[in-house]
Structure formats: C-alpha cells, structure tokens
CSV table of C-alpha atoms in Angstrom, one decimal:
chain,number,residue,atom,x,y,z
A,1438,PHE,CA,-32.2,106.4,147.0
A,1439,CYS,CA,-28.9,105.4,147.8
A,1440,ALA,CA,-29.3,101.9,145.7
A,1441,SER,CA,-31.2,103.5,142.8
A,1442,TYR,CA,-28.2,106.1,142.9
A,1443,THR,CA,-25.6,103.4,143.0
A,1444,SER,CA,-27.2,101.5,140.3
A,1445,ASN,CA,-27.6,104.5,137.7
A,1446,ASN,CA,-23.9,105.4,138.7
A,1447,SER,CA,-22.8,102.0,137.8
A,1448,LYS,CA,-24.8,101.9,134.5
A,1449,SER,CA,-23.3,105.1,133.3
A,1450,THR,CA,-20.2,104.1,134.2
A,1451,ILE,CA,-20.4,100.8,132.0
A,1452,THR,CA,-22.0,102.8,129.3
A,1453,ASN,CA,-18.9,105.4,129.3
A,1454,LEU,CA,-16.6,102.0,129.3
A,1455,LYS,CA,-17.9,100.5,126.3
A,1456,TRP,CA,-15.6,102.3,123.9
A,1457,ILE,CA,-12.6,100.2,125.4
A,1458,TYR,CA,-14.6,96.8,123.8
A,1459,ASN,CA,-14.7,98.8,120.5
A,1460,LYS,CA,-12.4,97.0,117.9
A,1461,LYS,CA,-11.4,100.3,116.3
A,1462,TYR,CA,-9.4,101.3,119.6
A,1463,LEU,CA,-8.2,98.0,120.6
A,1464,SER,CA,-4.6,98.7,118.5
A,1465,LEU,CA,-4.0,101.7,120.2
A,1466,ILE,CA,-5.0,100.5,123.6
A,1467,THR,CA,-2.9,97.6,123.1
A,1468,LEU,CA,0.3,99.7,121.9
A,1469,LEU,CA,-0.5,102.3,124.7
A,1470,GLY,CA,-0.8,99.4,127.5
A,1471,LEU,CA,2.4,97.9,126.1
A,1472,SER,CA,4.4,101.2,126.0
A,1473,SER,CA,3.6,101.9,129.1
A,1474,PHE,CA,4.1,98.8,130.9
A,1475,PHE,CA,7.9,98.9,129.4
A,1476,LEU,CA,8.4,102.2,129.7
A,1477,LEU,CA,7.5,102.5,133.3
A,1478,LEU,CA,8.5,99.2,134.6
A,1479,ASP,CA,11.4,99.5,137.4
A,1480,LEU,CA,11.8,103.1,136.1
A,1481,GLY,CA,13.4,104.1,139.4
A,1482,LYS,CA,15.4,100.9,140.1
A,1483,ASN,CA,18.6,102.1,138.9
A,1484,SER,CA,20.7,105.0,140.2
A,1485,LEU,CA,21.6,107.8,137.8
A,1486,ILE,CA,23.9,108.2,135.5
A,1487,ASP,CA,26.9,109.9,136.7
A,1488,TRP,CA,27.4,112.9,134.3
A,1489,ASP,CA,24.2,114.4,132.4
A,1490,GLU,CA,21.4,112.2,134.1
A,1491,ALA,CA,22.7,113.5,137.7
A,1492,ILE,CA,23.3,117.4,136.6
A,1493,TYR,CA,19.8,117.5,135.0
A,1494,ALA,CA,18.3,115.7,138.2
A,1495,LYS,CA,20.3,117.8,140.7
A,1496,VAL,CA,19.2,121.0,138.7
A,1497,SER,CA,15.6,120.2,138.7
A,1498,LYS,CA,16.3,119.5,142.7
A,1499,ASN,CA,17.7,122.7,143.2
A,1500,MET,CA,14.4,124.3,141.4
A,1501,PHE,CA,12.1,122.5,143.8
A,1502,LEU,CA,14.0,123.3,146.8
A,1503,SER,CA,14.6,126.9,146.4
A,1504,ARG,CA,11.2,127.5,144.4
A,1505,ASP,CA,12.8,129.3,142.0
A,1506,TYR,CA,11.3,128.6,138.7
A,1507,LEU,CA,13.5,130.7,136.5
A,1508,THR,CA,17.2,130.3,137.7
A,1509,LEU,CA,18.3,127.0,136.7
A,1510,LYS,CA,21.2,126.5,139.1
A,1511,TRP,CA,23.6,123.2,139.4
A,1512,GLU,CA,26.5,124.3,141.5
A,1513,ASN,CA,26.2,128.0,140.1
A,1514,VAL,CA,23.8,129.6,138.0
A,1515,TRP,CA,23.5,127.1,135.0
A,1516,PHE,CA,21.8,128.2,131.8
A,1517,GLU,CA,22.8,125.6,129.7
A,1518,LYS,CA,19.5,123.9,128.8
A,1519,PRO,CA,15.9,125.6,128.4
A,1520,PRO,CA,13.7,125.2,131.6
A,1521,PHE,CA,10.9,123.2,130.6
A,1522,TYR,CA,12.2,119.8,131.0
A,1523,PHE,CA,13.5,121.0,134.6
A,1524,TRP,CA,9.9,122.6,135.4
A,1525,ILE,CA,8.2,119.1,134.5
A,1526,SER,CA,10.9,117.3,136.4
A,1527,SER,CA,10.7,119.5,139.5
A,1528,PHE,CA,6.9,119.0,139.3
A,1529,PHE,CA,7.3,115.3,139.5
A,1530,ILE,CA,9.8,115.6,142.4
A,1531,LYS,CA,7.0,117.5,144.4
A,1532,ILE,CA,4.7,114.6,143.6
A,1533,PHE,CA,6.8,111.7,143.9
A,1534,GLY,CA,9.7,113.2,146.1
A,1535,ILE,CA,13.3,113.2,145.0
A,1536,THR,CA,13.6,110.1,143.7
A,1537,GLU,CA,15.1,108.4,140.5
A,1538,PHE,CA,11.5,107.4,139.4
A,1539,ALA,CA,10.4,111.3,139.5
A,1540,VAL,CA,13.5,112.7,137.4
A,1541,ARG,CA,13.1,109.8,134.9
A,1542,LEU,CA,9.0,110.1,134.5
A,1543,PRO,CA,9.1,113.2,132.2
A,1544,SER,CA,11.0,111.3,129.5
A,1545,ALA,CA,8.7,108.4,129.9
A,1546,ILE,CA,5.6,110.4,129.5
A,1547,PHE,CA,7.0,112.2,126.2
A,1548,ALA,CA,8.3,109.0,124.9
A,1549,LEU,CA,4.8,107.7,125.3
A,1550,LEU,CA,3.4,110.8,123.8
A,1551,THR,CA,5.7,110.5,120.8
A,1552,ILE,CA,4.7,106.7,120.4
A,1553,LEU,CA,1.0,108.0,120.5
A,1554,VAL,CA,2.2,110.6,117.6
A,1555,SER,CA,3.8,108.0,115.4
A,1556,TYR,CA,0.6,106.0,115.8
A,1557,LEU,CA,-1.8,108.6,114.6
A,1558,PHE,CA,0.2,110.0,111.9
A,1559,SER,CA,0.8,106.5,110.4
A,1560,ILE,CA,-2.9,105.9,110.4
A,1561,LYS,CA,-3.3,109.6,108.9
A,1562,ILE,CA,-1.0,108.5,105.8
A,1563,LEU,CA,-1.3,104.9,105.5
A,1564,LYS,CA,-5.3,104.5,106.2
A,1565,THR,CA,-5.0,101.7,108.4
A,1566,ARG,CA,-4.6,100.9,112.2
A,1567,ILE,CA,-2.4,98.2,111.5
A,1568,ALA,CA,0.5,100.5,110.2
A,1569,GLY,CA,0.0,103.1,113.2
A,1570,PHE,CA,0.4,99.8,115.6
A,1571,ILE,CA,3.3,98.8,114.0
A,1572,ALA,CA,5.1,102.3,113.7
A,1573,GLY,CA,4.7,102.7,117.4
A,1574,LEU,CA,5.9,99.2,118.1
A,1575,ILE,CA,8.8,99.9,115.8
A,1576,LEU,CA,9.7,103.1,117.9
A,1577,LEU,CA,9.1,101.5,121.3
A,1578,THR,CA,11.5,98.6,120.4
A,1579,SER,CA,14.3,100.7,119.0
A,1580,ALA,CA,17.3,100.1,121.2
A,1581,LYS,CA,18.3,103.7,121.8
A,1582,TYR,CA,15.4,105.3,121.9
A,1583,PHE,CA,14.2,102.6,124.7
A,1584,TYR,CA,17.1,103.4,126.3
A,1585,TYR,CA,16.9,107.4,126.6
A,1586,ALA,CA,13.4,106.9,127.1
A,1587,ARG,CA,14.1,105.5,130.3
A,1588,LEU,CA,16.7,108.1,131.4
A,1589,GLY,CA,15.9,111.5,132.9
A,1590,MET,CA,17.5,113.4,130.1
A,1591,LEU,CA,16.1,115.8,127.4
A,1592,ASP,CA,16.7,114.0,124.4
A,1593,VAL,CA,13.2,112.3,124.2
A,1594,THR,CA,11.5,115.4,125.3
A,1595,ILE,CA,13.3,117.3,122.4
A,1596,SER,CA,12.7,114.3,120.0
A,1597,PHE,CA,8.7,114.4,120.8
A,1598,PHE,CA,8.5,118.1,120.0
A,1599,ILE,CA,10.9,117.9,116.8
A,1600,PHE,CA,8.7,115.1,115.3
A,1601,SER,CA,5.4,116.7,116.3
A,1602,THR,CA,6.7,119.8,114.6
A,1603,VAL,CA,7.5,117.9,111.3
A,1604,ILE,CA,4.0,116.2,111.5
A,1605,PHE,CA,2.0,119.6,111.9
A,1606,TYR,CA,4.2,121.0,109.0
A,1607,TYR,CA,3.4,118.0,106.6
A,1608,ILE,CA,-0.3,118.4,107.6
A,1609,TYR,CA,-0.4,122.0,107.0
A,1610,THR,CA,1.8,121.8,103.4
A,1611,GLU,CA,-0.7,118.7,102.7
A,1612,ASN,CA,-3.9,121.1,103.0
C-alpha cells in the first residue's frame, strides 16, 4: 500500500511540475528567480539606516511587542504614516524575530510584486514575453529602485500600489 501510494503521489507531483518546463513560463520564472536572488541576497546583513529605516523598524517593533496594531508608537504616539506597512513588518518580525531581515522583507516582496506587475502589463500592451522580461529587468536593475527595495522603508510599497492603480485604470479605460 505505501509503495503504490508513494509512486502515485510522485507521479502527480511530477505532472504538477510540468509547467516549469513549458517555454511559455520560462521568461517569468527566470525574471522572478533573478529578482528574488538579488533582492533577498544578504538582505539583513547591514545595520539599519539611522533615520527613517530605524524609525520604521522601531515602530514595527513597538507594535509587535505591545500587540497594539491600531496605535503607532515611536517614542510617543506617532501617526505620521499609514499603518499597513507596519502591520506587515510586525508580522515578519513575529516570524523571523526582531532583525534587519524581518524589517526589510516587506519592501523586497513588494519590489518583487512590482516587477511581476510590470512584466504582466508589458505583455498585455506589447503582446510579447520578451518585452515583459525586459521591462521587469529594467526595473530590477534601476539603481535607486533596487536600493530602496532592499531597505525597510515605505517607498517601494507605495510605488507598488500607485503603479498597480495606474495599470488598473488603464485596463479599465481600455475596456
């Protein structure tokens, strides 16, 4: 019984992974693989930047330690920024501990999502996967974008939502 179950399970696993070898998805897998590698490589290696990144990390840490997810606190109550980024950051602090990696991970994830959205939008507009790959690669290799994608700051997260909003507006008006 166990041998037949294992072989059936492995066959279904191999069948489920056939999409990886499909050339249709090769550019997407390559782009997301390269992006993930460069965005996550040594993400928590350096210490936090003194002002903004350290403040945002402290607010997320205070949120996590106090379990108060509605009131942002730095030294006192601090309502300068919207709480969404701090919720995500404190979630990753809960998973990975109070580390630079946990604080910076939300920016890296939203950078990856922005690269994905630019890939998909370029394919929709230009009707070719190579255009999507180049668009994502250009975004990944833009110096300032790459720099901020690896910091625990709100810039890349906000740019993801602005970029997505513009694209959804374009798609809506096109239809």
